[in-house]
Amino acid sequence: MPVTTNVLDSPVRNLSYEQLTSWANLQSGYKLDEYLSYINATYPNADLTDFMLENTGAYLDFYDMGDGTYTVTGFKDVAEVTSQPNPINSNVSSVSRGGVKYAINHGVQNVGGAITRHMTRYPASGSFAQRASYVLGSVGGAIGAVTTGIALGKVISPLLYQANPNFWESIGVTQGNFDPETWNTITNGSDSPYAGLFNMILGLDPDTGNTQAYMDANALAYMAMALNQNGLFTTGDTIEQPIEGITSVIPIYLLGHSEQRVQGNYYTSTSSSTTYYDGFLISINGLTRNGKQCYLMCNAPNTVTGMSIFAISTGPTNINIYICVKTTERTTAQVNYNIGTYFSTVEPSSYGDSSVGGGTTRLYSTNNNEYLCSYGEAPVGIGTKNIFIGSLTNDPSSTSTLLYGTVITALYGTVSSDAPAGISDQPNATLPDTSNWNDLASTLASLQQQYPDMWDNALQYDSIQPNGNVTTTTYVPVPMPEATYNNDPQPTSGNATQQQTQVDPTTSTQTLLQLIADIIQAPQIQTQPQQITPPQNPVDTGTGDTPPIPPITGSASALWTVYHPSQAQVNSFGGWLWSGDIITQIQQILQNPMEGIITLHKVFAPPVDSGSGTIVVGRLDSEVPSATVTQQYVNVDCGSVSLTEQFGNVFDYTNTNVSLYLPFIGIVPLSTYDVMRSTINVTYGVDVFTGACLAMVEVSRDGNTANLYQYSGVCSVEYPLTGSVHSGLINGLLGIAGGMVGIATAGTGVGALAGFGAVASGLASAGHSNNARAGSFSGNAGAMGIKKPYLIIERPQTKVAETYETLQGYPTNYSIRLGDCSGNVVVSNVHINGINATDTELDMIMSQLQDGVII
Amino acid sequence: MIIDLYVTGSEKNAIYKTLQSSVELQGTLKEECSIINPVFVIEHTNPSSYNYCFIPEFNRYYYITDIVSIRNNLWRVSCSVDVLMSHQAQILNLDVIVNANSSPDLETYVNGSQWVTSVKTKTDIINFPNGLLESGEYILITSGGVAT
């Protein structure tokens, strides 16, 4: 074996995915990662490229990732590989596809399964990172949103869901409504069983069981933008002492506003009149009206000699807005210049046409500040935005109308904020500065700048895309929320904080551990030493893959020739068969060409042409050109579809029926338990010589793939060349059609009616769920049918009462301390001990628990 | 002996009862009295608005099941023990097997008669992206070899 220390230094080359999987499959079904792991372990000093070339005949480019791992990036000549002996061993791994297959999904990473060290790079420091084993899982949008919130310093409590159980869906962060284009790039594609879910990497420390979650940095930035747009990162401004006369002050949370920052855009515009205005357009989120006064405090420097401050706003209800200017920076002569408030319902570009209200100048004072205020009534409603604070002038050249300096926008008074209840700040957390969050790129850059530790401890995950390119994705460490499963719509912070992101299984709650187990689909986390307990419920995912399908080779091509003629060529051949040329006729008398024709049929799969020639029948050459075919078997991949749960409960299984229409075969039933929550692939294997076809239904779920159903048929149409052939065809069709055709040809009269009645009664007794959708149809009949497979999913319409969950609860069967439950609880069994009560009372307790109690 | 009369609107099978409008009666038990279903006579202007009581000496809570007017301001009150409220702390500490629950860990994949459906169903079709050829390709097989 070659043992070299040379490290390949070639650049990354594009890889054909089909070539790579074919090569991996040919290695006795080994997954690519498994094969490379074996080589690395067995020949630690080997140069992988030389090794693979010498031992398999395959030239592979390995890109050195710098940590002792490689990424395969090149491939050459599969045919050479097959001729080499397998250097590993003869044990066959029961996979039908290479492991890299699952890395490809709309540009995002694969789902499920372990991440090998060939595809992951770790941060430079951190013993955890070096020790851990990594697994890729998926989580829903709500968990992504809460994870982001915790990582950026927020606390999300169950209170958030009291008013709106579907809070995250309602603000659009779980479906990508906020930014569909970005959403599609950071979630799994629609044909994946994990559609709409984020990828999350979990690192497991094999010694301690500690878990660290990592989230795609792009997903983190997307969620951060979405949360910010919905006011979850609003911060309170510094509130000064209340103005005299104001009874109470409640801080108003503005989007990213502070004394140092000014949000909004400078407006400089003209209108048809001679009115000009310059100012700031700011957005205020969560401004409600409760009949109180609103003060907008503006600080204009002395350079502004004459100005008007006005606000333009829109909204369904009116509140009073006071525009106030500090007088401390003004000369006495400037104190009393006019500050008017003008309110309009439209944007500044059309100002001047619909102003409402006016201003009254008042002077208020408090502590050491004096304010010159003007107020008016402005239409402002809940969640209003675009309050314009600017200046008004009729002189476009007047610089005095420009508002220079910083505008303090702090709202005083008893106007309350309607920021979502249930969201608060973590103590001592670093809250983000959202001022530059304009798009995904700027948000990502801002987060990287504000939270450098996250990027210092990030993972680099490499995946191979369908076009062969290697994509590197950064996964940053994040805290994990409390959730019951990976698509829980109501996750909460629990004990997770921005600072403490690792999960200690010995101190974590059961719901957090359940989330981790659900993501990685392996019950590896244990909170206590192994005890002798009743058998645990096994995980609800199966394992194992069906064996691969071996290619069929060999043919006796010397005994027959298979032609693939076009319609015109068939016509020409027919013309030769019944030629009027005397020479041709003499030849045909000596040897009947019809005896040399074995079959003429149409096959509904694409034959693979191997060459061309003229059609020869026996020893007679028709001189009609035609392509020839030597490959007897072809595969037609009909593609894959995903079948996802619609109800998320028993209705998806016990009340849902799934059937599959297969061309040239019919409609076949599938077990709902087999195919629900899976990707279904249909591939036809077709014998183009005879038309025989085998429809193979492959089901992929939870990282495993199995060929669960196979149906045979005939996907060709025979053309009768002689009368005897035609009769044989018709007889064959009658046999296939079965009873119904027999009754139809029985003739008229009592006999036929009786026969029909017998069949009809059979149908009547079949019941609702047993109606056959189609009989078997193949061959000539199948040619008239649909040529694409399709799934038929029959689902129930549910009638579960809306309040059933709270009034009675759903059936379940698990052990728990009663005090950990809430709502309606029905107990099936309990040992009542430790209660100081009479025997009668104990019976009453048992009876009431079994009837159901409310906690 | 003290009897605290209350008004409660909580469900009978609720472990915690919300108690309001309490009035304390003091007296002495003059004859035998069950601690499961006590019956006592009280002097009160009109206790008919009360439906719940607590007897500290018995350390139990009771539903008032009947109030009988004996004569002016004298009433006979019949009670029945509320075991849930009386022993709530110990009951909540029990380890149980739950048959139906509102939360936590709401299980929705266990079958039961509660999953009610209409007789109507709906049918969805999911088409595969590809299929066999719409129109076939001719295959002609003849005996003998190919001429070039």
mmCIF file of C-alpha atoms in Angstrom, chain A residues 552-745:
data_model
loop_
_atom_site.group_PDB
_atom_site.id
_atom_site.type_symbol
_atom_site.label_atom_id
_atom_site.label_comp_id
_atom_site.label_asym_id
_atom_site.label_seq_id
_atom_site.Cartn_x
_atom_site.Cartn_y
_atom_site.Cartn_z
ATOM 1 C CA ILE A 552 -28.251 -6.644 -14.636
ATOM 2 C CA THR A 553 -25.750 -7.271 -17.397
ATOM 3 C CA GLY A 554 -25.244 -9.639 -20.280
ATOM 4 C CA SER A 555 -27.203 -10.436 -23.417
ATOM 5 C CA ALA A 556 -27.149 -12.899 -26.297
ATOM 6 C CA SER A 557 -27.018 -10.240 -28.920
ATOM 7 C CA ALA A 558 -25.822 -12.599 -31.621
ATOM 8 C CA LEU A 559 -29.168 -14.406 -31.687
ATOM 9 C CA TRP A 560 -31.330 -11.358 -32.146
ATOM 10 C CA THR A 561 -31.121 -7.702 -32.925
ATOM 11 C CA VAL A 562 -33.112 -5.026 -31.231
ATOM 12 C CA TYR A 563 -33.949 -1.970 -33.250
ATOM 13 C CA HIS A 564 -35.277 1.385 -32.147
ATOM 14 C CA PRO A 565 -36.864 2.703 -35.335
ATOM 15 C CA SER A 566 -38.772 5.900 -35.768
ATOM 16 C CA GLN A 567 -42.276 5.971 -37.147
ATOM 17 C CA ALA A 568 -40.977 6.727 -40.608
ATOM 18 C CA GLN A 569 -38.525 3.866 -40.400
ATOM 19 C CA VAL A 570 -41.277 1.480 -39.354
ATOM 20 C CA ASN A 571 -43.302 2.614 -42.312
ATOM 21 C CA SER A 572 -40.354 2.070 -44.599
ATOM 22 C CA PHE A 573 -39.815 -1.376 -43.151
ATOM 23 C CA GLY A 574 -43.446 -2.195 -43.725
ATOM 24 C CA GLY A 575 -43.093 -1.031 -47.257
ATOM 25 C CA TRP A 576 -40.148 -3.356 -47.752
ATOM 26 C CA LEU A 577 -42.092 -6.283 -46.285
ATOM 27 C CA TRP A 578 -44.789 -5.922 -48.905
ATOM 28 C CA SER A 579 -42.565 -4.641 -51.662
ATOM 29 C CA GLY A 580 -43.622 -4.923 -55.283
ATOM 30 C CA ASP A 581 -40.027 -5.247 -56.451
ATOM 31 C CA ILE A 582 -39.597 -8.650 -58.125
ATOM 32 C CA ILE A 583 -36.097 -9.212 -56.815
ATOM 33 C CA THR A 584 -37.191 -8.483 -53.271
ATOM 34 C CA GLN A 585 -40.168 -10.784 -53.680
ATOM 35 C CA ILE A 586 -37.992 -13.655 -54.893
ATOM 36 C CA GLN A 587 -35.754 -13.153 -51.877
ATOM 37 C CA GLN A 588 -38.784 -13.167 -49.601
ATOM 38 C CA ILE A 589 -40.155 -16.321 -51.218
ATOM 39 C CA LEU A 590 -36.946 -18.145 -50.454
ATOM 40 C CA GLN A 591 -36.990 -16.893 -46.891
ATOM 41 C CA ASN A 592 -40.179 -15.487 -45.357
ATOM 42 C CA PRO A 593 -39.130 -12.355 -43.498
ATOM 43 C CA MET A 594 -42.163 -12.587 -41.244
ATOM 44 C CA GLU A 595 -40.575 -15.628 -39.673
ATOM 45 C CA GLY A 596 -37.613 -13.526 -38.699
ATOM 46 C CA ILE A 597 -39.594 -10.831 -36.927
ATOM 47 C CA ILE A 598 -39.773 -11.686 -33.275
ATOM 48 C CA THR A 599 -41.795 -8.714 -32.081
ATOM 49 C CA LEU A 600 -42.793 -5.169 -32.801
ATOM 50 C CA HIS A 601 -44.036 -3.140 -29.881
ATOM 51 C CA LYS A 602 -44.020 0.300 -28.378
ATOM 52 C CA VAL A 603 -42.412 0.661 -25.004
ATOM 53 C CA PHE A 604 -43.116 3.652 -22.752
ATOM 54 C CA ALA A 605 -39.619 3.982 -21.431
ATOM 55 C CA PRO A 606 -36.721 5.580 -23.262
ATOM 56 C CA PRO A 607 -34.472 2.943 -24.874
ATOM 57 C CA VAL A 608 -30.753 3.609 -24.827
ATOM 58 C CA ASP A 609 -29.403 3.546 -28.337
ATOM 59 C CA SER A 610 -26.077 1.781 -28.706
ATOM 60 C CA GLY A 611 -25.485 2.229 -32.426
ATOM 61 C CA SER A 612 -27.173 2.195 -35.807
ATOM 62 C CA GLY A 613 -27.516 0.052 -38.867
ATOM 63 C CA THR A 614 -30.079 -1.312 -41.252
ATOM 64 C CA ILE A 615 -32.858 -3.641 -40.252
ATOM 65 C CA VAL A 616 -31.894 -7.214 -40.999
ATOM 66 C CA VAL A 617 -34.437 -9.979 -40.773
ATOM 67 C CA GLY A 618 -32.785 -13.353 -40.741
ATOM 68 C CA ARG A 619 -30.446 -13.092 -43.694
ATOM 69 C CA LEU A 620 -32.460 -10.465 -45.514
ATOM 70 C CA ASP A 621 -31.345 -6.889 -45.275
ATOM 71 C CA SER A 622 -34.204 -4.451 -45.653
ATOM 72 C CA GLU A 623 -31.753 -1.592 -46.050
ATOM 73 C CA VAL A 624 -34.037 0.458 -43.797
ATOM 74 C CA PRO A 625 -31.873 2.402 -41.376
ATOM 75 C CA SER A 626 -32.560 2.247 -37.668
ATOM 76 C CA ALA A 627 -30.893 2.793 -34.333
ATOM 77 C CA THR A 628 -30.021 -0.335 -32.387
ATOM 78 C CA VAL A 629 -30.374 -1.135 -28.733
ATOM 79 C CA THR A 630 -28.216 -3.434 -26.660
ATOM 80 C CA GLN A 631 -29.128 -2.281 -23.144
ATOM 81 C CA GLN A 632 -32.096 -4.352 -22.162
ATOM 82 C CA TYR A 633 -32.991 -2.672 -18.871
ATOM 83 C CA VAL A 634 -33.524 0.999 -18.204
ATOM 84 C CA ASN A 635 -34.600 2.888 -15.127
ATOM 85 C CA VAL A 636 -37.094 5.697 -15.211
ATOM 86 C CA ASP A 637 -37.000 7.848 -12.101
ATOM 87 C CA CYS A 638 -40.428 9.372 -11.621
ATOM 88 C CA GLY A 639 -39.104 11.615 -8.883
ATOM 89 C CA SER A 640 -40.064 12.055 -5.262
ATOM 90 C CA VAL A 641 -42.860 13.614 -3.329
ATOM 91 C CA SER A 642 -43.166 14.292 0.344
ATOM 92 C CA LEU A 643 -46.095 13.286 2.458
ATOM 93 C CA THR A 644 -46.371 15.317 5.593
ATOM 94 C CA GLU A 645 -48.726 15.215 8.489
ATOM 95 C CA GLN A 646 -51.591 17.606 8.218
ATOM 96 C CA PHE A 647 -53.174 17.252 11.630
ATOM 97 C CA GLY A 648 -50.201 16.388 13.798
ATOM 98 C CA ASN A 649 -52.208 13.738 15.616
ATOM 99 C CA VAL A 650 -53.880 10.384 15.205
ATOM 100 C CA PHE A 651 -55.951 11.647 12.289
ATOM 101 C CA ASP A 652 -52.853 11.529 10.128
ATOM 102 C CA TYR A 653 -52.650 7.795 10.580
ATOM 103 C CA THR A 654 -55.797 5.973 11.629
ATOM 104 C CA ASN A 655 -58.187 8.056 9.554
ATOM 105 C CA THR A 656 -56.010 8.769 6.549
ATOM 106 C CA ASN A 657 -55.794 6.423 3.590
ATOM 107 C CA VAL A 658 -53.027 6.647 1.028
ATOM 108 C CA SER A 659 -53.134 5.106 -2.420
ATOM 109 C CA LEU A 660 -50.644 5.323 -5.241
ATOM 110 C CA TYR A 661 -51.487 5.352 -8.919
ATOM 111 C CA LEU A 662 -48.808 3.626 -10.944
ATOM 112 C CA PRO A 663 -48.878 3.821 -14.740
ATOM 113 C CA PHE A 664 -49.452 0.471 -16.389
ATOM 114 C CA ILE A 665 -50.159 -1.083 -13.021
ATOM 115 C CA GLY A 666 -53.099 0.576 -11.388
ATOM 116 C CA ILE A 667 -53.962 2.115 -8.043
ATOM 117 C CA VAL A 668 -52.342 0.344 -5.150
ATOM 118 C CA PRO A 669 -52.858 0.950 -1.449
ATOM 119 C CA LEU A 670 -49.985 2.082 0.712
ATOM 120 C CA SER A 671 -49.816 1.712 4.431
ATOM 121 C CA THR A 672 -50.252 5.142 5.961
ATOM 122 C CA TYR A 673 -47.922 4.159 8.762
ATOM 123 C CA ASP A 674 -45.213 3.406 6.214
ATOM 124 C CA VAL A 675 -45.428 6.531 4.145
ATOM 125 C CA MET A 676 -46.627 9.305 6.408
ATOM 126 C CA ARG A 677 -43.953 11.839 7.221
ATOM 127 C CA SER A 678 -41.669 10.533 4.520
ATOM 128 C CA THR A 679 -40.380 11.118 1.027
ATOM 129 C CA ILE A 680 -41.693 8.660 -1.518
ATOM 130 C CA ASN A 681 -39.776 7.905 -4.676
ATOM 131 C CA VAL A 682 -41.087 5.842 -7.563
ATOM 132 C CA THR A 683 -38.659 4.319 -10.024
ATOM 133 C CA TYR A 684 -39.627 2.068 -12.879
ATOM 134 C CA GLY A 685 -37.282 -0.649 -14.002
ATOM 135 C CA VAL A 686 -38.237 -1.472 -17.573
ATOM 136 C CA ASP A 687 -37.202 -4.328 -19.825
ATOM 137 C CA VAL A 688 -37.406 -2.595 -23.177
ATOM 138 C CA PHE A 689 -37.170 -5.919 -25.007
ATOM 139 C CA THR A 690 -40.385 -7.277 -23.527
ATOM 140 C CA GLY A 691 -42.045 -4.266 -21.947
ATOM 141 C CA ALA A 692 -42.043 -5.829 -18.502
ATOM 142 C CA CYS A 693 -41.801 -3.186 -15.822
ATOM 143 C CA LEU A 694 -41.275 -3.155 -12.112
ATOM 144 C CA ALA A 695 -42.405 -0.123 -10.143
ATOM 145 C CA MET A 696 -40.268 0.262 -7.060
ATOM 146 C CA VAL A 697 -41.604 2.483 -4.301
ATOM 147 C CA GLU A 698 -38.856 3.725 -2.040
ATOM 148 C CA VAL A 699 -39.689 5.386 1.250
ATOM 149 C CA SER A 700 -37.219 7.672 3.011
ATOM 150 C CA ARG A 701 -37.778 8.797 6.551
ATOM 151 C CA ASP A 702 -35.633 9.789 9.490
ATOM 152 C CA GLY A 703 -32.405 9.189 7.645
ATOM 153 C CA ASN A 704 -33.303 5.729 6.414
ATOM 154 C CA THR A 705 -34.423 4.560 3.019
ATOM 155 C CA ALA A 706 -36.168 1.335 2.167
ATOM 156 C CA ASN A 707 -37.789 -0.174 -0.882
ATOM 157 C CA LEU A 708 -41.105 -1.059 0.699
ATOM 158 C CA TYR A 709 -43.334 -1.757 -2.269
ATOM 159 C CA GLN A 710 -42.805 -3.326 -5.690
ATOM 160 C CA TYR A 711 -45.410 -3.881 -8.320
ATOM 161 C CA SER A 712 -45.025 -5.432 -11.719
ATOM 162 C CA GLY A 713 -46.732 -4.672 -14.973
ATOM 163 C CA VAL A 714 -46.247 -4.339 -18.690
ATOM 164 C CA CYS A 715 -45.547 -0.915 -20.119
ATOM 165 C CA SER A 716 -45.583 -1.785 -23.766
ATOM 166 C CA VAL A 717 -48.138 -2.094 -26.503
ATOM 167 C CA GLU A 718 -47.804 -5.047 -28.817
ATOM 168 C CA TYR A 719 -48.514 -4.537 -32.450
ATOM 169 C CA PRO A 720 -50.056 -7.524 -34.179
ATOM 170 C CA LEU A 721 -48.077 -8.425 -37.247
ATOM 171 C CA THR A 722 -50.251 -11.453 -38.033
ATOM 172 C CA GLY A 723 -53.804 -12.571 -37.306
ATOM 173 C CA SER A 724 -52.705 -15.162 -34.788
ATOM 174 C CA VAL A 725 -50.787 -12.555 -32.853
ATOM 175 C CA HIS A 726 -53.844 -10.328 -32.704
ATOM 176 C CA SER A 727 -56.040 -13.102 -31.350
ATOM 177 C CA GLY A 728 -53.499 -13.828 -28.706
ATOM 178 C CA LEU A 729 -53.514 -10.202 -27.658
ATOM 179 C CA ILE A 730 -57.283 -10.049 -27.312
ATOM 180 C CA ASN A 731 -57.437 -13.246 -25.310
ATOM 181 C CA GLY A 732 -54.773 -11.942 -23.045
ATOM 182 C CA LEU A 733 -56.722 -8.751 -22.424
ATOM 183 C CA LEU A 734 -59.859 -10.680 -21.516
ATOM 184 C CA GLY A 735 -57.944 -12.653 -18.975
ATOM 185 C CA ILE A 736 -56.535 -9.525 -17.353
ATOM 186 C CA ALA A 737 -59.867 -7.694 -17.189
ATOM 187 C CA GLY A 738 -61.484 -10.442 -15.144
ATOM 188 C CA GLY A 739 -65.029 -10.656 -13.890
ATOM 189 C CA MET A 740 -66.474 -7.375 -15.024
ATOM 190 C CA VAL A 741 -65.555 -7.987 -18.640
ATOM 191 C CA GLY A 742 -66.941 -11.518 -18.401
ATOM 192 C CA ILE A 743 -70.317 -10.231 -17.274
ATOM 193 C CA ALA A 744 -70.412 -7.617 -19.995
ATOM 194 C CA THR A 745 -69.952 -10.222 -22.698
#
